[in-house]
Amino acid sequence: MSFEKIHQFNFPTTIRFGANVVKELPAYLKTNNLKAPLIVTDPNVAQLPFFKNIVEDLRKHSIAVEVFSDIHKNPVKSDVYKGTEVWDNTGRDSIIGIGGGAGLDVARAIVLRVHHREDLFKYDDLIGGDVYVTNDVPHFITVPTTSGTGSEVGRSAIISDDDTHQKKILFSPKLMARIVFADPLLTMDIPGPITAATGMDALTHNMEALLAKNYHPLCDGIALEGMKLIHESLERAVNKPDLEARSKMLLGSMMGAIAFQKGLGVVHSLAHPLSSLLDTHHGLANAVNIPYGMEFNIAGFEDKFRRIARTLELPKETGEAVVQYLFDLNTKIKIPHHLRDIGVKEEHIETLADLAFADFAHPNNPKPVSREDFKQLYLKAL
């Protein structure tokens, strides 16, 4: 397959994929009679040359751009309210989310809030709030800049409470982008540590989706192919990036996000509290925890692990071989093996275990996870 060529996929969002595909953005806006987009991104992306080029290109085509980037690394409700104020005060007609998970989550939450003005967390999917998402939403476009969360193809946003740090899920099929411009060239300059952390996040999505207990053979097939693409490209994308490696990572990331509509599991429930309590990068939290979470899941699910091992081309098709592969991969991409190396202390364990047990991801894990299980997993990983 040529990664120089632009391809189109519809699943169900239209995905325009390929090198320089972001240059199609001005023509797309004009075709849809959109002249005043609100671009939502994070403060880091807003400073990067490629982002400034995108904004400049739009302005050259007489498109009146407004940029909102005043958001946290782990987004909170007040970020969404501030962004909605910018929408209200500047007469926008569409929203373009550019970035990784944080920027795209805030963009999607603003898309919801524009025509749904009750308290944002009334729409929390975990309490059935999706039934209140009844109004139209603005035209929404996504442009991913990392290969991690796959938020560009998602239909939910994870936003934390400013005070309690508890994560809420805003969900509705209405929140899917109308079109995704997935340009691997935008991911070429991501530093190695971020490439590593976001890449392991994408791998976690695919692995946990395959293991999740719901029956969804379509997602299983996508998850296996996503794992294969990441297996073929992550180490190179971190240590010696080229267009092929970056393209495969971007595809594998989107596939993980499509697959995990089936559910996630124990690894994400271990990772989420690290972000909310200690502000740990979500991908890094997943990366350190995934070997331990996968080891927990082996017994009773040997057949699933055999399929994973075969996809990863491991000489032994066992769960233990998969766990060793994950430790080895982390070593190759310079991810630490222990939580103590990313700022976790023994005094955090009890609170982390409480938060993990309250988390929304593990009910879809293939086997039940108790609070004591979470405590022991954290201690083992420490």
Coordinates of C-alpha atoms in Angstrom, one line a residue:
M1 CA 0.0 0.0 0.0
S2 CA 1.3 3.5 -0.8
F3 CA 1.2 5.9 2.1
E4 CA 1.9 8.8 -0.3
K5 CA -1.6 8.4 -1.8
I6 CA -4.8 9.7 -0.2
H7 CA -7.5 7.1 0.7
Q8 CA -11.1 7.4 1.9
F9 CA -12.8 5.2 4.4
N10 CA -16.4 5.4 5.7
F11 CA -16.8 3.6 9.0
P12 CA -19.3 5.3 9.6
T13 CA -17.5 8.7 9.7
T14 CA -15.9 9.7 6.5
I15 CA -12.1 9.5 7.0
R16 CA -9.9 11.2 4.5
F17 CA -6.5 9.6 5.1
G18 CA -3.0 10.3 3.7
A19 CA 0.0 12.6 3.5
N20 CA -1.0 16.3 3.1
V21 CA -4.8 15.5 3.2
V22 CA -5.2 18.4 5.7
K23 CA -4.8 20.8 2.7
E24 CA -8.3 19.7 1.6
L25 CA -9.8 21.5 4.7
P26 CA -10.4 24.9 3.1
A27 CA -12.1 23.5 0.1
Y28 CA -14.3 21.3 2.3
L29 CA -15.4 24.2 4.4
K30 CA -16.2 26.3 1.3
T31 CA -18.2 23.4 -0.2
N32 CA -20.3 23.2 2.9
N33 CA -20.7 27.0 3.1
L34 CA -18.8 27.3 6.4
K35 CA -16.9 30.5 6.8
A36 CA -16.3 31.0 10.6
P37 CA -15.0 27.9 12.3
L38 CA -14.0 27.7 16.0
I39 CA -10.7 25.7 16.1
V40 CA -10.3 23.9 19.4
T41 CA -6.9 22.6 20.4
D42 CA -4.5 22.4 23.4
P43 CA -1.9 25.1 24.3
N44 CA 1.0 22.9 23.1
V45 CA -0.4 22.2 19.6
A46 CA -1.4 25.9 19.2
Q47 CA 2.3 26.8 19.3
L48 CA 3.5 24.2 16.7
P49 CA 4.4 25.3 13.1
F50 CA 2.0 22.9 11.4
F51 CA -0.9 24.3 13.4
K52 CA 0.0 27.9 12.5
N53 CA 0.2 26.8 8.8
I54 CA -3.3 25.3 8.9
V55 CA -4.7 28.5 10.4
E56 CA -2.8 30.6 7.9
D57 CA -4.0 28.5 5.0
L58 CA -7.6 28.8 6.1
R59 CA -7.3 32.6 6.4
K60 CA -5.7 32.8 2.9
H61 CA -9.0 31.2 1.7
S62 CA -11.0 34.0 3.4
I63 CA -12.2 31.7 6.2
A64 CA -12.5 33.7 9.5
V65 CA -10.8 31.4 12.1
E66 CA -11.1 31.8 15.8
V67 CA -8.8 29.6 18.0
F68 CA -9.6 28.4 21.5
S69 CA -6.7 26.6 23.3
D70 CA -7.1 27.5 27.0
I71 CA -7.6 23.9 28.2
H72 CA -6.0 21.5 30.7
K73 CA -3.9 18.4 29.9
N74 CA -6.8 16.3 31.5
P75 CA -9.8 18.4 30.5
V76 CA -12.3 19.7 33.0
K77 CA -15.8 21.2 32.8
S78 CA -14.7 24.8 33.1
D79 CA -12.6 24.3 29.9
V80 CA -15.8 23.5 28.0
Y81 CA -17.7 26.4 29.4
K82 CA -14.9 28.8 28.5
G83 CA -14.8 27.5 24.9
T84 CA -18.6 27.8 24.6
E85 CA -18.3 31.5 25.6
V86 CA -15.9 32.0 22.8
W87 CA -18.4 30.4 20.4
D88 CA -21.2 32.7 21.8
N89 CA -19.1 35.8 21.6
T90 CA -17.6 35.4 18.1
G91 CA -20.4 34.2 15.8
R92 CA -19.1 30.8 14.8
D93 CA -20.7 28.4 12.4
S94 CA -18.7 25.2 12.9
I95 CA -16.1 23.5 15.1
I96 CA -12.8 22.0 14.1
G97 CA -11.0 19.9 16.7
I98 CA -7.2 19.7 16.1
G99 CA -5.0 17.7 18.4
G100 CA -4.8 14.6 20.6
G101 CA -7.4 13.4 23.1
A102 CA -7.6 16.5 25.2
G103 CA -8.2 18.9 22.4
L104 CA -10.7 16.6 20.6
D105 CA -12.6 15.8 23.9
V106 CA -13.0 19.6 24.6
A107 CA -14.0 20.3 21.0
R108 CA -16.6 17.5 21.1
A109 CA -18.0 18.7 24.5
I110 CA -18.3 22.2 23.1
V111 CA -20.2 20.7 20.1
L112 CA -22.6 19.2 22.6
R113 CA -23.0 22.4 24.8
V114 CA -23.7 24.8 21.9
H115 CA -27.4 23.7 21.8
H116 CA -27.6 21.8 25.1
R117 CA -27.2 24.4 27.9
E118 CA -28.2 22.6 31.1
D119 CA -25.4 21.5 33.4
L120 CA -22.8 19.7 31.3
F121 CA -22.8 16.6 33.5
K122 CA -26.6 16.2 33.1
Y123 CA -25.5 14.5 29.8
D124 CA -23.2 12.0 31.5
D125 CA -23.7 8.7 29.8
L126 CA -23.0 6.8 33.0
I127 CA -26.2 8.1 34.5
G128 CA -28.2 7.8 31.2
G129 CA -27.7 11.4 30.2
D130 CA -27.4 10.5 26.6
V131 CA -31.2 10.6 26.3
Y132 CA -31.1 14.4 26.8
V133 CA -28.9 14.9 23.7
T134 CA -31.9 15.8 21.5
N135 CA -31.0 19.0 19.7
D136 CA -29.0 19.6 16.6
V137 CA -25.2 20.1 17.0
P138 CA -22.8 22.3 14.9
H139 CA -20.9 21.0 12.0
F140 CA -17.9 19.1 13.5
I141 CA -14.6 18.3 11.8
T142 CA -11.6 16.5 13.5
V143 CA -7.9 16.6 12.6
P144 CA -5.8 14.2 14.8
T145 CA -2.2 15.1 15.6
T146 CA -1.3 12.0 17.7
S147 CA -1.7 8.3 17.3
G148 CA -3.2 7.4 20.6
T149 CA -6.8 8.0 21.8
G150 CA -8.4 7.8 18.3
S151 CA -10.8 10.5 19.5
E152 CA -11.2 11.8 16.0
V153 CA -13.5 8.8 15.1
G154 CA -15.2 8.7 18.5
R155 CA -18.6 9.8 19.7
S156 CA -17.8 10.5 23.3
A157 CA -15.8 13.0 25.3
I158 CA -14.2 12.3 28.8
I159 CA -14.4 15.5 30.9
S160 CA -13.5 15.7 34.6
D161 CA -15.2 17.6 37.4
D162 CA -13.0 20.6 38.3
D163 CA -13.3 19.8 42.0
T164 CA -13.7 16.0 42.5
H165 CA -11.6 15.1 39.4
Q166 CA -14.1 12.4 38.7
K167 CA -14.3 11.6 35.0
K168 CA -17.7 11.9 33.2
I169 CA -18.5 10.5 29.8
L170 CA -20.5 12.7 27.3
F171 CA -21.9 10.4 24.6
S172 CA -24.1 10.5 21.6
P173 CA -23.9 9.4 18.0
K174 CA -24.6 13.0 17.2
L175 CA -21.1 13.9 18.5
M176 CA -19.3 12.0 15.8
A177 CA -17.3 14.2 13.4
R178 CA -18.9 14.7 9.9
I179 CA -15.4 14.2 8.5
V180 CA -11.9 13.3 9.7
F181 CA -8.8 14.6 8.0
A182 CA -6.2 12.1 9.1
D183 CA -2.8 13.3 7.9
P184 CA 0.2 11.3 9.2
L185 CA 2.5 14.2 8.3
L186 CA 1.0 16.1 11.3
T187 CA 2.3 13.4 13.6
M188 CA 5.9 13.3 12.2
D189 CA 7.3 15.8 14.7
I190 CA 5.8 14.4 17.9
P191 CA 8.6 13.8 20.4
G192 CA 9.6 10.2 21.1
P193 CA 8.2 10.0 24.7
I194 CA 4.8 11.3 23.5
T195 CA 4.8 8.9 20.5
A196 CA 5.6 6.1 22.9
A197 CA 2.9 6.9 25.5
T198 CA 0.2 7.6 22.9
G199 CA 1.2 4.5 20.9
M200 CA 0.8 2.3 23.9
D201 CA -2.6 3.9 24.6
A202 CA -3.6 2.8 21.1
L203 CA -2.3 -0.7 21.7
T204 CA -4.2 -0.9 25.0
H205 CA -7.4 0.2 23.2
N206 CA -7.1 -2.7 20.7
M207 CA -6.1 -5.3 23.3
E208 CA -8.8 -4.4 25.8
A209 CA -11.4 -4.2 23.1
L210 CA -10.6 -7.7 21.9
L211 CA -10.8 -9.1 25.5
A212 CA -13.9 -7.1 26.5
K213 CA -16.8 -9.3 27.5
N214 CA -19.5 -8.0 25.1
Y215 CA -20.0 -10.0 21.8
H216 CA -19.0 -7.9 18.8
P217 CA -17.1 -9.9 16.2
L218 CA -16.7 -6.8 14.0
C219 CA -14.8 -5.0 16.7
D220 CA -12.7 -8.1 17.4
G221 CA -11.5 -8.2 13.7
I222 CA -10.7 -4.5 13.8
A223 CA -8.8 -4.8 17.1
L224 CA -6.6 -7.6 15.8
E225 CA -5.7 -5.7 12.7
G226 CA -5.1 -2.5 14.8
M227 CA -2.7 -4.5 17.0
K228 CA -0.9 -5.8 13.9
L229 CA -0.3 -2.3 12.5
I230 CA 0.9 -1.0 15.8
H231 CA 3.2 -4.1 16.3
E232 CA 4.7 -3.3 12.9
S233 CA 5.3 0.4 13.5
L234 CA 5.5 1.6 17.1
E235 CA 9.1 1.0 17.8
R236 CA 10.1 2.6 14.5
A237 CA 7.7 5.5 15.0
V238 CA 9.4 6.3 18.4
N239 CA 13.0 5.7 17.5
K240 CA 13.3 6.3 13.7
P241 CA 10.0 7.7 12.4
D242 CA 9.1 7.6 8.7
L243 CA 5.9 8.1 6.8
E244 CA 5.0 4.4 6.8
A245 CA 5.4 3.9 10.5
R246 CA 3.5 7.1 11.3
S247 CA 0.7 6.1 8.8
K248 CA 0.3 2.6 10.4
M249 CA 0.3 4.1 13.9
L250 CA -2.5 6.6 12.9
L251 CA -4.5 3.8 11.3
G252 CA -4.0 1.5 14.3
S253 CA -5.0 4.3 16.7
M254 CA -8.3 5.0 14.8
M255 CA -9.0 1.2 14.7
G256 CA -8.6 1.0 18.5
A257 CA -11.1 3.8 19.0
I258 CA -13.6 2.1 16.7
A259 CA -13.0 -1.3 18.4
F260 CA -13.4 -0.1 21.9
Q261 CA -17.1 0.8 21.4
K262 CA -17.2 -2.9 22.5
G263 CA -15.7 -1.9 25.9
L264 CA -12.4 -1.5 27.7
G265 CA -11.2 -3.1 30.9
V266 CA -8.9 -3.4 33.9
V267 CA -6.0 -1.5 32.4
H268 CA -8.0 1.7 31.7
S269 CA -9.5 1.5 35.2
L270 CA -5.9 1.3 36.6
A271 CA -4.8 4.2 34.4
H272 CA -7.7 6.7 34.8
P273 CA -7.1 7.4 38.5
L274 CA -3.4 8.2 37.8
S275 CA -4.5 11.0 35.5
S276 CA -7.2 12.4 37.8
L277 CA -5.2 12.1 41.1
L278 CA -1.6 12.7 39.9
D279 CA -2.1 14.3 36.5
T280 CA -0.2 11.5 34.8
H281 CA -0.4 11.5 31.0
H282 CA -3.2 9.0 30.1
G283 CA -1.1 7.1 27.5
L284 CA 1.8 6.7 29.9
A285 CA -0.5 5.5 32.7
N286 CA -1.8 2.8 30.3
A287 CA 1.6 1.9 29.1
V288 CA 3.0 1.2 32.6
N289 CA -0.1 -0.7 33.7
I290 CA -0.8 -2.8 30.6
P291 CA 1.5 -5.8 31.3
Y292 CA 0.1 -6.2 34.8
G293 CA -3.5 -5.9 33.6
M294 CA -3.0 -8.3 30.8
E295 CA -1.4 -10.8 33.2
F296 CA -4.5 -10.6 35.5
N297 CA -6.7 -11.5 32.5
I298 CA -4.9 -14.6 31.2
A299 CA -6.6 -17.4 33.3
G300 CA -9.8 -18.5 31.6
F301 CA -9.1 -16.5 28.4
E302 CA -6.1 -18.4 27.0
D303 CA -7.7 -18.7 23.6
K304 CA -8.0 -14.9 23.2
F305 CA -4.4 -14.5 24.3
R306 CA -3.4 -17.1 21.7
R307 CA -5.0 -14.9 19.0
I308 CA -3.1 -11.9 20.3
A309 CA 0.2 -13.8 20.4
R310 CA -0.4 -15.0 16.8
T311 CA -1.1 -11.4 15.6
L312 CA 2.0 -10.2 17.3
E313 CA 4.0 -13.0 15.6
L314 CA 5.3 -14.4 18.9
P315 CA 7.2 -17.7 18.9
K316 CA 5.0 -18.9 21.9
E317 CA 1.3 -18.4 21.5
T318 CA 0.6 -17.9 25.2
G319 CA -0.7 -15.1 27.5
E320 CA 2.7 -15.2 29.4
A321 CA 4.4 -14.5 26.0
V322 CA 2.1 -11.5 25.4
V323 CA 2.9 -10.1 28.9
Q324 CA 6.7 -10.5 28.2
Y325 CA 6.2 -8.8 24.8
L326 CA 4.6 -5.8 26.5
F327 CA 7.5 -5.4 29.0
D328 CA 10.0 -5.8 26.2
L329 CA 8.2 -3.3 24.0
N330 CA 8.1 -0.8 26.9
T331 CA 11.9 -1.2 27.3
K332 CA 12.5 -0.6 23.5
I333 CA 10.5 2.6 23.6
K334 CA 11.8 3.8 27.0
I335 CA 8.6 3.4 29.0
P336 CA 9.4 2.5 32.7
H337 CA 8.2 -0.8 34.1
H338 CA 7.1 0.5 37.5
L339 CA 4.6 3.1 38.8
R340 CA 7.2 4.4 41.3
D341 CA 9.2 5.7 38.2
I342 CA 6.2 7.9 37.2
G343 CA 5.6 9.5 40.6
V344 CA 3.3 7.0 42.3
K345 CA 4.0 6.4 46.0
E346 CA 2.8 3.7 48.4
E347 CA 0.7 6.3 50.2
H348 CA -1.4 6.8 47.0
I349 CA -2.4 3.1 46.7
E350 CA -5.5 3.1 48.8
T351 CA -7.0 6.2 47.1
L352 CA -6.0 4.9 43.7
A353 CA -7.7 1.5 44.4
D354 CA -10.9 3.4 45.5
L355 CA -10.9 5.4 42.3
A356 CA -10.1 2.4 40.1
F357 CA -13.0 0.4 41.6
A358 CA -15.4 3.3 41.0
D359 CA -14.2 3.7 37.3
F360 CA -16.5 3.0 34.4
A361 CA -14.1 0.8 32.3
H362 CA -13.7 -2.4 34.3
P363 CA -17.3 -3.7 34.2
N364 CA -16.5 -4.7 30.6
N365 CA -13.3 -6.5 31.6
P366 CA -13.6 -10.3 30.7
K367 CA -13.5 -11.1 34.4
P368 CA -14.6 -9.2 37.5
V369 CA -12.1 -6.9 39.3
S370 CA -12.5 -6.3 43.0
R371 CA -11.1 -3.3 44.9
E372 CA -8.6 -5.7 46.5
D373 CA -7.6 -6.8 43.0
F374 CA -6.9 -3.2 42.1
K375 CA -4.9 -2.7 45.2
Q376 CA -2.8 -5.8 44.5
L377 CA -2.2 -4.8 40.9
Y378 CA -1.1 -1.3 41.9
L379 CA 1.3 -2.8 44.5
K380 CA 2.7 -5.3 42.0
A381 CA 3.2 -2.5 39.5
L382 CA 4.7 -0.1 42.1

